[in-house]
Amino acid sequence: MNDATPEVLISEDDIQSRVAELAAQISSDYEGCSDLVMVGVLKGSFIFLADLSRRLEIPRTIEFIAVSSYGNKALSSGAVRLVMDVRGDLDGKHVLIVEDIVDTGHTLKYLIGIMKSHRPASVKTAALVRKADRAEVDVTIDYLGFDIGDEWVVGYGLDFAEQNRTLPYIGVIKPDD
Ligand code: PRP
């Protein structure tokens, strides 16, 4: 991998505009709801969750969850392991899972199952980007920022080997360079 600055795929302005649109939609859909819990999936969702949550015009609380994929990420087996569950009580609450990226879909499908085991009133999903061509399981994304191709993307929370998470835009890298 070279040290070049990642090429811009989705600009900072485009991300911020889309996050504002998603926040407006979520605020409208959950209008009157007093117990929305946004559950960020560590680590990648931390910037998207921060920006999205601050733009909402409805009451909300924040939780985090951490998972890990078994084996080689590039050759996903689909097996996901829970590393850290939410701290708060989700019983009877409205859960919105917040992901940075949906690739094969295995992680989000697993997380929906975990959230449902907490007996919430509802479970919905938000993801900033989705690699539609990589989907291996059918999973609903209620609030989607962008569809992208099968490229390795970094920035706005996304990493390659823990690098580039804090770029303000989403960029493309070629790990084999
Ligand atoms: C990414 C992303 C999702 C998962 C999606 O996490 O944040 O959790 O992969 O992949 P899938 O749809 O194929 O299951 P990653 O394992 O890179 O961890 P990170 O968030 O800590 O960077």
Coordinates of N, CA, C and O and ligand atoms in Angstrom, one line a residue:
M1 N 0.9 -1.2 0.0 CA 0.0 0.0 0.0 C 0.9 1.2 0.0 O 1.9 1.3 0.7
N2 N 0.6 2.2 -0.8 CA 1.4 3.4 -0.8 C 0.9 4.4 0.2 O -0.2 4.2 0.8
D3 N 1.6 5.5 0.4 CA 1.2 6.5 1.4 C 0.4 7.7 0.7 O 0.3 8.7 1.4
A4 N 0.0 7.5 -0.5 CA -0.7 8.6 -1.2 C -2.0 9.0 -0.5 O -2.6 8.1 0.2
T5 N -2.4 10.2 -0.6 CA -3.7 10.6 0.0 C -4.8 9.9 -0.8 O -4.8 9.9 -2.0
P6 N -5.7 9.3 -0.1 CA -6.8 8.6 -0.8 C -7.6 9.5 -1.8 O -7.9 10.6 -1.4
E7 N -7.9 8.9 -2.9 CA -8.7 9.7 -3.9 C -10.1 9.8 -3.4 O -10.7 8.9 -2.8
V8 N -10.7 11.0 -3.6 CA -12.0 11.3 -3.1 C -13.1 10.5 -3.8 O -13.1 10.6 -5.1
L9 N -13.9 9.7 -3.1 CA -15.0 9.1 -3.7 C -16.3 9.8 -3.4 O -17.1 10.1 -4.3
I10 N -16.5 10.2 -2.1 CA -17.6 11.0 -1.7 C -17.1 12.1 -0.8 O -16.4 11.9 0.2
S11 N -17.3 13.3 -1.3 CA -16.7 14.5 -0.7 C -17.3 14.8 0.7 O -18.5 14.3 1.0
E12 N -16.6 15.6 1.5 CA -17.1 16.0 2.8 C -18.5 16.7 2.6 O -19.4 16.5 3.4
D13 N -18.6 17.6 1.7 CA -19.9 18.3 1.5 C -21.0 17.4 1.2 O -22.2 17.5 1.7
D14 N -20.8 16.4 0.3 CA -21.8 15.4 -0.1 C -22.2 14.6 1.1 O -23.4 14.2 1.3
I15 N -21.2 14.2 1.9 CA -21.5 13.4 3.1 C -22.4 14.2 4.1 O -23.5 13.7 4.5
Q16 N -22.0 15.5 4.3 CA -22.7 16.3 5.3 C -24.2 16.6 4.8 O -25.1 16.6 5.6
S17 N -24.3 16.8 3.5 CA -25.7 17.0 2.9 C -26.6 15.8 3.1 O -27.7 15.9 3.5
R18 N -26.0 14.6 2.8 CA -26.7 13.4 2.9 C -27.1 13.0 4.4 O -28.2 12.6 4.7
V19 N -26.1 13.3 5.3 CA -26.4 13.0 6.7 C -27.5 13.9 7.2 O -28.4 13.5 7.9
A20 N -27.5 15.2 6.7 CA -28.6 16.1 7.1 C -30.0 15.6 6.6 O -31.0 15.6 7.3
E21 N -30.0 15.0 5.4 CA -31.2 14.5 4.8 C -31.7 13.3 5.6 O -32.9 13.1 5.9
L22 N -30.7 12.4 6.0 CA -31.1 11.2 6.7 C -31.6 11.6 8.1 O -32.6 11.1 8.6
A23 N -31.0 12.6 8.7 CA -31.4 13.1 10.1 C -32.8 13.6 10.0 O -33.6 13.4 10.9
A24 N -33.1 14.4 8.9 CA -34.5 15.0 8.8 C -35.5 13.8 8.6 O -36.6 13.9 9.2
Q25 N -35.1 12.8 7.8 CA -36.0 11.7 7.6 C -36.3 10.9 8.9 O -37.4 10.6 9.3
I26 N -35.2 10.7 9.7 CA -35.3 9.9 10.9 C -36.1 10.8 12.0 O -37.0 10.3 12.6
S27 N -35.9 12.1 12.0 CA -36.6 13.0 12.9 C -38.1 12.9 12.6 O -38.9 12.9 13.5
S28 N -38.4 12.9 11.3 CA -39.8 12.8 10.9 C -40.5 11.5 11.3 O -41.5 11.4 11.8
D29 N -39.7 10.4 10.9 CA -40.3 9.1 11.1 C -40.5 8.8 12.6 O -41.4 8.0 13.0
Y30 N -39.6 9.3 13.5 CA -39.7 9.0 14.9 C -40.4 10.2 15.7 O -40.3 10.2 16.9
E31 N -41.1 11.0 15.0 CA -41.7 12.2 15.7 C -42.6 11.7 16.8 O -43.4 10.8 16.6
G32 N -42.5 12.3 18.0 CA -43.3 11.9 19.1 C -42.8 10.7 19.9 O -43.3 10.4 21.0
C33 N -41.7 10.1 19.4 CA -41.0 9.0 20.1 C -40.1 9.6 21.1 O -39.2 10.4 20.8
S34 N -40.2 9.1 22.4 CA -39.4 9.6 23.4 C -38.3 8.7 23.9 O -37.5 9.0 24.8
D35 N -38.2 7.5 23.2 CA -37.2 6.5 23.7 C -36.5 5.9 22.5 O -36.3 4.7 22.5
L36 N -36.0 6.7 21.6 CA -35.1 6.2 20.5 C -33.7 6.0 21.1 O -33.1 6.9 21.8
V37 N -33.1 4.9 20.8 CA -31.8 4.5 21.2 C -30.9 4.3 20.0 O -31.2 3.3 19.2
M38 N -29.9 5.1 19.8 CA -29.0 4.9 18.6 C -27.9 4.0 19.1 O -27.2 4.4 20.0
V39 N -27.7 2.9 18.4 CA -26.7 2.0 18.8 C -25.6 2.0 17.7 O -25.7 1.5 16.6
G40 N -24.4 2.6 18.1 CA -23.3 2.7 17.1 C -22.5 1.4 17.2 O -22.2 0.9 18.3
V41 N -22.0 0.9 16.0 CA -21.3 -0.3 15.9 C -19.8 0.1 15.8 O -19.3 0.7 14.9
L42 N -19.0 -0.2 16.9 CA -17.6 0.1 16.9 C -16.8 -0.7 16.0 O -17.1 -1.9 15.8
K43 N -15.7 -0.2 15.4 CA -15.3 1.2 15.7 C -15.9 2.1 14.6 O -16.0 3.3 14.8
G44 N -16.1 1.6 13.4 CA -16.3 2.4 12.2 C -17.4 3.5 12.2 O -17.3 4.4 11.5
S45 N -18.4 3.3 13.1 CA -19.6 4.1 13.0 C -19.4 5.4 13.8 O -20.3 6.3 13.8
F46 N -18.3 5.6 14.5 CA -18.2 6.7 15.5 C -18.4 8.1 15.0 O -19.0 8.9 15.6
I47 N -17.9 8.3 13.8 CA -18.1 9.7 13.2 C -19.5 9.9 12.6 O -20.1 10.9 12.9
F48 N -20.0 8.9 11.9 CA -21.3 8.9 11.4 C -22.3 9.1 12.5 O -23.3 9.9 12.4
L49 N -22.2 8.3 13.5 CA -23.1 8.4 14.7 C -23.0 9.8 15.3 O -24.1 10.3 15.7
A50 N -21.9 10.3 15.5 CA -21.7 11.6 16.1 C -22.4 12.7 15.3 O -23.2 13.5 15.8
D51 N -22.2 12.7 13.9 CA -22.8 13.7 13.1 C -24.3 13.5 13.0 O -25.1 14.5 13.1
L52 N -24.8 12.3 12.8 CA -26.2 12.0 12.6 C -27.0 12.3 13.9 O -28.0 13.0 13.8
S53 N -26.5 11.9 15.0 CA -27.2 12.1 16.3 C -27.3 13.5 16.6 O -28.3 14.0 17.1
R54 N -26.3 14.3 16.3 CA -26.3 15.8 16.6 C -27.3 16.5 15.7 O -27.7 17.7 16.0
R55 N -27.7 16.0 14.6 CA -28.6 16.7 13.7 C -30.1 16.3 13.9 O -30.9 16.9 13.3
L56 N -30.3 15.3 14.8 CA -31.7 14.9 15.0 C -32.4 15.9 15.8 O -31.8 16.6 16.6
E57 N -33.7 16.0 15.6 CA -34.6 17.0 16.2 C -35.5 16.3 17.2 O -36.6 16.8 17.5
I58 N -35.2 15.1 17.6 CA -36.0 14.3 18.5 C -35.1 13.8 19.7 O -33.9 13.8 19.5
P59 N -35.7 13.4 20.8 CA -34.9 12.9 21.9 C -34.3 11.6 21.5 O -34.8 10.8 20.8
R60 N -33.0 11.4 22.0 CA -32.3 10.1 21.6 C -31.3 9.9 22.7 O -30.7 10.9 23.2
T61 N -31.0 8.6 22.9 CA -29.8 8.3 23.7 C -28.9 7.5 22.9 O -29.2 7.0 21.8
I62 N -27.6 7.3 23.4 CA -26.6 6.7 22.6 C -26.1 5.4 23.3 O -25.8 5.5 24.5
E63 N -25.9 4.4 22.6 CA -25.2 3.2 23.1 C -24.2 2.7 22.1 O -24.3 3.1 20.9
F64 N -23.3 1.9 22.5 CA -22.3 1.3 21.5 C -22.3 -0.2 21.7 O -22.6 -0.8 22.8
I65 N -22.0 -0.9 20.6 CA -21.8 -2.3 20.6 C -20.6 -2.6 19.7 O -20.2 -1.9 18.8
A66 N -19.9 -3.7 20.1 CA -18.7 -4.1 19.3 C -18.8 -5.6 18.9 O -19.2 -6.4 19.7
V67 N -18.4 -5.8 17.7 CA -18.4 -7.2 17.1 C -17.1 -7.4 16.4 O -16.3 -6.5 16.1
S68 N -16.8 -8.7 16.1 CA -15.6 -9.0 15.4 C -16.0 -10.2 14.5 O -16.8 -11.0 14.8
S69 N -15.4 -10.1 13.3 CA -15.6 -11.1 12.3 C -14.5 -12.2 12.5 O -13.4 -11.9 12.8
Y70 N -14.9 -13.5 12.4 CA -13.9 -14.5 12.5 C -13.1 -14.6 11.2 O -13.7 -14.4 10.1
G71 N -11.8 -14.9 11.3 CA -11.0 -15.2 10.1 C -10.7 -13.9 9.3 O -10.8 -12.8 9.8
N72 N -10.3 -14.1 8.1 CA -9.9 -13.1 7.2 C -11.1 -12.2 6.7 O -12.0 -12.8 6.1
K73 N -11.0 -10.9 7.0 CA -12.1 -10.0 6.6 C -12.4 -10.0 5.1 O -13.6 -10.0 4.7
A74 N -11.3 -10.1 4.3 CA -11.5 -10.0 2.9 C -12.2 -11.3 2.3 O -12.8 -11.3 1.3
L75 N -12.1 -12.4 3.1 CA -12.7 -13.7 2.7 C -13.7 -14.1 3.8 O -13.6 -15.1 4.4
S76 N -14.7 -13.2 4.0 CA -15.6 -13.3 5.1 C -16.3 -14.7 5.1 O -16.8 -15.1 4.1
S77 N -16.2 -15.3 6.3 CA -16.9 -16.6 6.5 C -18.4 -16.3 6.9 O -19.2 -17.2 6.9
G78 N -18.7 -15.1 7.3 CA -20.0 -14.8 7.7 C -20.2 -14.9 9.2 O -21.2 -14.6 9.7
A79 N -19.2 -15.5 9.9 CA -19.3 -15.7 11.3 C -18.9 -14.5 12.1 O -17.9 -13.9 11.9
V80 N -19.8 -14.0 12.9 CA -19.6 -12.8 13.7 C -19.7 -13.1 15.2 O -20.5 -13.9 15.6
R81 N -18.9 -12.5 16.0 CA -18.8 -12.7 17.4 C -19.1 -11.4 18.1 O -18.5 -10.3 17.7
L82 N -19.9 -11.5 19.2 CA -20.1 -10.3 20.0 C -19.0 -10.0 21.0 O -18.6 -10.9 21.7
V83 N -18.4 -8.8 20.9 CA -17.2 -8.5 21.7 C -17.7 -7.6 22.9 O -17.2 -7.8 24.0
M84 N -18.7 -6.7 22.7 CA -19.2 -5.9 23.7 C -20.7 -5.6 23.4 O -21.0 -5.1 22.4
D85 N -21.5 -5.9 24.4 CA -23.0 -5.6 24.2 C -23.3 -4.2 24.7 O -22.4 -3.5 25.3
V86 N -24.5 -3.7 24.4 CA -24.9 -2.4 24.9 C -24.9 -2.4 26.5 O -25.1 -3.5 27.1
R87 N -24.8 -1.2 27.1 CA -24.8 -1.1 28.5 C -26.2 -0.9 29.1 O -26.5 -1.4 30.1
G88 N -27.0 -0.2 28.3 CA -28.3 0.2 28.8 C -29.4 -0.8 28.5 O -29.2 -1.8 27.8
D89 N -30.6 -0.6 29.1 CA -31.7 -1.5 29.0 C -32.5 -1.1 27.7 O -32.9 0.0 27.6
L90 N -32.7 -2.0 26.8 CA -33.4 -1.7 25.5 C -34.8 -2.2 25.5 O -35.5 -2.0 24.5
D91 N -35.2 -2.8 26.6 CA -36.6 -3.4 26.7 C -37.6 -2.3 26.4 O -37.7 -1.3 27.1
G92 N -38.4 -2.6 25.4 CA -39.5 -1.6 25.1 C -39.1 -0.4 24.4 O -40.0 0.5 24.1
K93 N -37.8 -0.2 24.0 CA -37.4 1.0 23.4 C -37.2 0.8 21.9 O -37.3 -0.3 21.4
H94 N -37.0 2.0 21.2 CA -36.9 1.9 19.7 C -35.4 2.0 19.4 O -34.8 3.0 19.6
V95 N -34.9 1.0 18.8 CA -33.5 0.8 18.5 C -33.2 1.2 17.1 O -33.8 0.7 16.1
L96 N -32.2 2.0 16.9 CA -31.7 2.3 15.5 C -30.2 1.9 15.5 O -29.4 2.6 16.2
I97 N -29.9 0.9 14.8 CA -28.5 0.4 14.7 C -27.8 1.4 13.6 O -28.3 1.6 12.6
V98 N -26.6 1.9 14.0 CA -25.9 2.8 13.1 C -24.6 2.2 12.7 O -23.7 1.9 13.5
E99 N -24.4 1.9 11.4 CA -23.2 1.3 10.9 C -22.6 2.2 9.9 O -23.2 3.1 9.3
D100 N -21.2 2.1 9.8 CA -20.6 2.9 8.7 C -20.7 2.2 7.4 O -21.1 2.9 6.4
I101 N -20.6 0.9 7.3 CA -20.6 0.2 6.0 C -21.3 -1.1 6.1 O -21.1 -1.8 7.1
V102 N -22.1 -1.5 5.1 CA -22.6 -2.8 5.0 C -22.0 -3.4 3.7 O -22.1 -2.9 2.6
D103 N -21.2 -4.6 3.9 CA -20.5 -5.2 2.9 C -21.3 -6.5 2.5 O -22.2 -6.5 1.7
T104 N -20.9 -7.6 3.1 CA -21.7 -8.8 2.9 C -23.0 -8.8 3.5 O -23.9 -9.5 3.1
G105 N -23.2 -8.0 4.6 CA -24.4 -8.0 5.3 C -24.5 -8.9 6.5 O -25.4 -8.8 7.3
H106 N -23.5 -9.8 6.7 CA -23.6 -10.7 7.8 C -23.6 -10.0 9.2 O -24.3 -10.4 10.1
T107 N -22.7 -9.0 9.3 CA -22.6 -8.3 10.6 C -24.0 -7.6 11.0 O -24.5 -7.8 12.1
L108 N -24.6 -6.9 10.0 CA -25.8 -6.2 10.3 C -26.9 -7.2 10.6 O -27.7 -7.0 11.6
K109 N -27.0 -8.3 9.9 CA -28.0 -9.3 10.2 C -27.8 -9.9 11.6 O -28.8 -10.1 12.3
Y110 N -26.6 -10.2 11.9 CA -26.3 -10.7 13.3 C -26.7 -9.7 14.3 O -27.3 -10.0 15.4
L111 N -26.4 -8.4 14.1 CA -26.7 -7.3 15.1 C -28.2 -7.2 15.3 O -28.7 -6.9 16.4
I112 N -28.9 -7.3 14.2 CA -30.4 -7.2 14.3 C -30.9 -8.3 15.3 O -31.8 -8.0 16.1
G113 N -30.3 -9.5 15.1 CA -30.7 -10.6 16.0 C -30.4 -10.3 17.5 O -31.2 -10.5 18.4
I114 N -29.2 -9.8 17.7 CA -28.7 -9.4 19.0 C -29.7 -8.4 19.6 O -30.1 -8.5 20.8
M115 N -30.0 -7.4 18.8 CA -30.9 -6.3 19.3 C -32.2 -6.8 19.7 O -32.8 -6.5 20.7
K116 N -32.8 -7.7 18.8 CA -34.1 -8.2 19.1 C -34.1 -9.1 20.4 O -35.2 -9.2 21.0
S117 N -33.0 -9.7 20.7 CA -33.0 -10.5 22.0 C -33.1 -9.6 23.2 O -33.4 -10.1 24.3
H118 N -32.9 -8.3 23.0 CA -33.1 -7.3 24.2 C -34.6 -6.9 24.3 O -34.9 -6.0 25.1
R119 N -35.5 -7.4 23.5 CA -36.9 -7.2 23.5 C -37.3 -5.7 23.3 O -38.0 -5.1 24.1
P120 N -36.7 -5.0 22.3 CA -37.1 -3.6 22.0 C -38.4 -3.5 21.4 O -39.0 -4.5 20.9
A121 N -39.0 -2.3 21.4 CA -40.3 -2.1 20.7 C -40.1 -2.2 19.2 O -41.0 -2.6 18.5
S122 N -38.9 -1.8 18.7 CA -38.6 -1.9 17.2 C -37.1 -1.8 17.0 O -36.4 -1.4 17.9
V123 N -36.7 -2.3 15.8 CA -35.3 -2.3 15.4 C -35.3 -1.8 14.0 O -35.9 -2.4 13.1
K124 N -34.5 -0.7 13.8 CA -34.3 -0.3 12.4 C -32.8 0.0 12.2 O -32.0 -0.1 13.2
T125 N -32.4 0.2 11.0 CA -31.0 0.2 10.6 C -30.6 1.5 9.8 O -31.4 1.9 9.0
A126 N -29.4 2.0 10.1 CA -28.9 3.1 9.3 C -27.5 2.7 8.9 O -26.7 2.2 9.7
A127 N -27.1 3.0 7.7 CA -25.7 2.8 7.2 C -25.3 3.9 6.3 O -26.1 4.3 5.4
L128 N -24.1 4.4 6.5 CA -23.6 5.4 5.6 C -23.4 4.9 4.2 O -23.8 5.5 3.2
V129 N -22.7 3.8 4.0 CA -22.5 3.2 2.7 C -22.8 1.7 2.6 O -22.7 1.1 3.7
R130 N -23.1 1.3 1.4 CA -23.4 -0.1 1.2 C -22.7 -0.6 -0.1 O -22.8 0.2 -1.1
K131 N -22.0 -1.7 0.0 CA -21.5 -2.3 -1.3 C -22.5 -3.3 -1.8 O -22.5 -4.5 -1.4
A132 N -23.5 -2.8 -2.6 CA -24.6 -3.7 -3.0 C -24.2 -4.9 -3.7 O -24.8 -6.0 -3.5
D133 N -23.1 -4.8 -4.5 CA -22.7 -6.0 -5.3 C -22.1 -7.1 -4.4 O -21.9 -8.2 -4.9
R134 N -21.7 -6.8 -3.2 CA -21.1 -7.8 -2.3 C -22.1 -8.5 -1.3 O -21.7 -9.4 -0.6
A135 N -23.3 -8.1 -1.4 CA -24.3 -8.7 -0.5 C -24.4 -10.2 -0.6 O -24.5 -10.8 -1.7
E136 N -24.3 -10.8 0.6 CA -24.5 -12.3 0.7 C -25.8 -12.7 1.4 O -26.2 -13.8 1.3
V137 N -26.3 -11.8 2.2 CA -27.5 -12.0 2.9 C -28.5 -10.8 2.7 O -28.0 -9.7 2.4
D138 N -29.7 -11.1 2.8 CA -30.7 -10.1 2.6 C -31.0 -9.4 3.9 O -31.4 -10.0 4.9
V139 N -30.6 -8.1 4.0 CA -30.8 -7.4 5.2 C -31.3 -5.9 4.8 O -30.8 -5.3 3.9
T140 N -32.3 -5.5 5.6 CA -32.9 -4.2 5.3 C -32.1 -3.1 5.9 O -31.7 -3.1 7.1
I141 N -31.8 -2.1 5.1 CA -31.2 -0.8 5.6 C -32.2 0.3 5.4 O -32.6 0.7 4.3
D142 N -32.8 0.7 6.6 CA -33.9 1.7 6.5 C -33.4 3.1 6.1 O -34.2 3.8 5.5
Y143 N -32.2 3.4 6.5 CA -31.6 4.7 6.2 C -30.2 4.6 5.6 O -29.3 4.3 6.4
L144 N -30.1 4.7 4.3 CA -28.9 4.4 3.6 C -28.3 5.8 3.0 O -29.1 6.5 2.4
G145 N -27.0 6.0 3.3 CA -26.4 7.2 2.7 C -26.1 7.0 1.3 O -26.7 7.8 0.4
F146 N -25.2 6.1 0.9 CA -24.8 5.9 -0.5 C -24.5 4.5 -0.8 O -24.0 3.7 0.0
D147 N -24.8 4.1 -2.0 CA -24.4 2.8 -2.6 C -23.0 3.1 -3.3 O -22.9 4.1 -4.0
I148 N -22.1 2.2 -3.1 CA -20.8 2.3 -3.7 C -20.4 0.9 -4.4 O -21.1 -0.1 -4.1
G149 N -19.4 1.0 -5.2 CA -18.9 -0.2 -5.8 C -18.0 -1.0 -4.9 O -17.9 -0.7 -3.7
D150 N -17.4 -2.1 -5.4 CA -16.6 -3.0 -4.6 C -15.2 -2.5 -4.6 O -14.3 -3.0 -5.3
E151 N -15.0 -1.4 -3.8 CA -13.7 -0.7 -3.7 C -13.4 -0.7 -2.2 O -14.3 -0.7 -1.4
W152 N -12.1 -0.6 -1.9 CA -11.7 -0.4 -0.5 C -11.8 1.0 -0.1 O -11.0 1.8 -0.7
V153 N -12.7 1.4 0.8 CA -12.9 2.8 1.1 C -12.4 3.1 2.5 O -12.5 2.2 3.4
V154 N -12.0 4.3 2.7 CA -11.5 4.7 4.0 C -12.0 6.1 4.3 O -12.5 6.8 3.4
G155 N -11.9 6.5 5.6 CA -12.3 7.9 5.9 C -13.7 7.9 6.5 O -14.5 6.9 6.4
Y156 N -14.0 9.0 7.2 CA -15.3 9.1 7.9 C -15.7 7.9 8.8 O -16.8 7.4 8.8
G157 N -14.6 7.4 9.5 CA -14.8 6.3 10.3 C -14.2 5.0 9.8 O -13.8 4.1 10.5
L158 N -14.2 4.9 8.5 CA -13.7 3.6 7.8 C -12.2 3.6 7.8 O -11.5 4.7 7.5
D159 N -11.6 2.4 8.0 CA -10.2 2.3 8.0 C -9.6 1.3 7.0 O -10.4 0.4 6.5
F160 N -8.3 1.4 6.8 CA -7.6 0.2 6.3 C -6.4 0.0 7.3 O -5.6 0.9 7.4
A161 N -6.4 -1.1 7.9 CA -5.4 -1.4 8.9 C -5.3 -0.3 10.0 O -4.2 0.2 10.3
E162 N -6.5 0.2 10.4 CA -6.6 1.3 11.4 C -6.2 2.7 10.9 O -6.2 3.6 11.7
Q163 N -5.8 2.8 9.7 CA -5.4 4.1 9.2 C -6.6 4.8 8.5 O -7.5 4.2 7.9
N164 N -6.5 6.1 8.5 CA -7.4 7.0 7.7 C -8.8 7.1 8.2 O -9.7 7.6 7.5
R165 N -9.1 6.6 9.4 CA -10.5 6.7 9.9 C -11.0 8.2 10.0 O -12.1 8.4 9.9
T166 N -10.1 9.1 10.3 CA -10.5 10.5 10.6 C -10.5 11.4 9.4 O -10.6 12.6 9.5
L167 N -10.3 10.9 8.2 CA -10.4 11.7 7.0 C -11.9 12.3 7.0 O -12.8 11.5 7.3
P168 N -12.1 13.5 6.6 CA -13.4 14.1 6.6 C -14.3 13.6 5.4 O -15.5 13.8 5.3
Y169 N -13.6 13.0 4.4 CA -14.4 12.5 3.2 C -14.2 10.9 3.1 O -13.4 10.4 3.9
I170 N -14.9 10.3 2.2 CA -14.7 8.9 1.9 C -13.8 8.8 0.7 O -14.1 9.4 -0.4
G171 N -12.6 8.1 0.9 CA -11.7 8.0 -0.2 C -11.5 6.5 -0.6 O -11.9 5.6 0.2
V172 N -10.8 6.3 -1.7 CA -10.6 5.0 -2.2 C -9.1 4.7 -2.1 O -8.2 5.6 -2.5
I173 N -8.7 3.5 -1.6 CA -7.3 3.1 -1.7 C -7.2 1.8 -2.4 O -8.2 1.0 -2.5
K174 N -6.0 1.5 -2.9 CA -5.8 0.2 -3.5 C -4.7 -0.5 -2.7 O -3.5 -0.2 -2.8
P175 N -5.1 -1.4 -1.8 CA -4.2 -2.0 -0.8 C -3.0 -2.7 -1.5 O -2.0 -2.9 -0.9
D176 N -3.1 -3.1 -2.7 CA -2.1 -3.9 -3.4 C -1.0 -3.0 -4.0 O 0.0 -3.5 -4.5
D177 N -1.2 -1.7 -4.0 CA -0.2 -0.7 -4.6 C 1.1 -0.8 -3.9 O 1.1 -1.0 -2.7
Ligands
PRP1 C1 -17.0 -3.3 9.2 C2 -18.2 -2.5 9.3 C3 -19.3 -3.5 9.6 C4 -18.7 -4.8 8.9 C5 -19.5 -4.9 7.7 O1 -16.4 -3.4 10.4 O2 -18.1 -1.5 10.3 O3 -19.4 -3.8 11.0 O4 -17.4 -4.5 8.6 O5 -19.1 -6.1 7.0 P1 -20.1 -7.2 6.5 O6 -21.3 -6.6 5.9 O7 -19.3 -8.0 5.5 O8 -20.4 -8.1 7.7 P2 -14.9 -3.9 10.6 O9 -14.8 -5.4 10.8 O10 -14.0 -3.4 9.5 O11 -14.5 -3.2 12.0 P3 -14.3 -1.7 12.4 O12 -15.7 -1.1 12.3 O13 -13.8 -1.7 13.8 O14 -13.4 -1.0 11.4

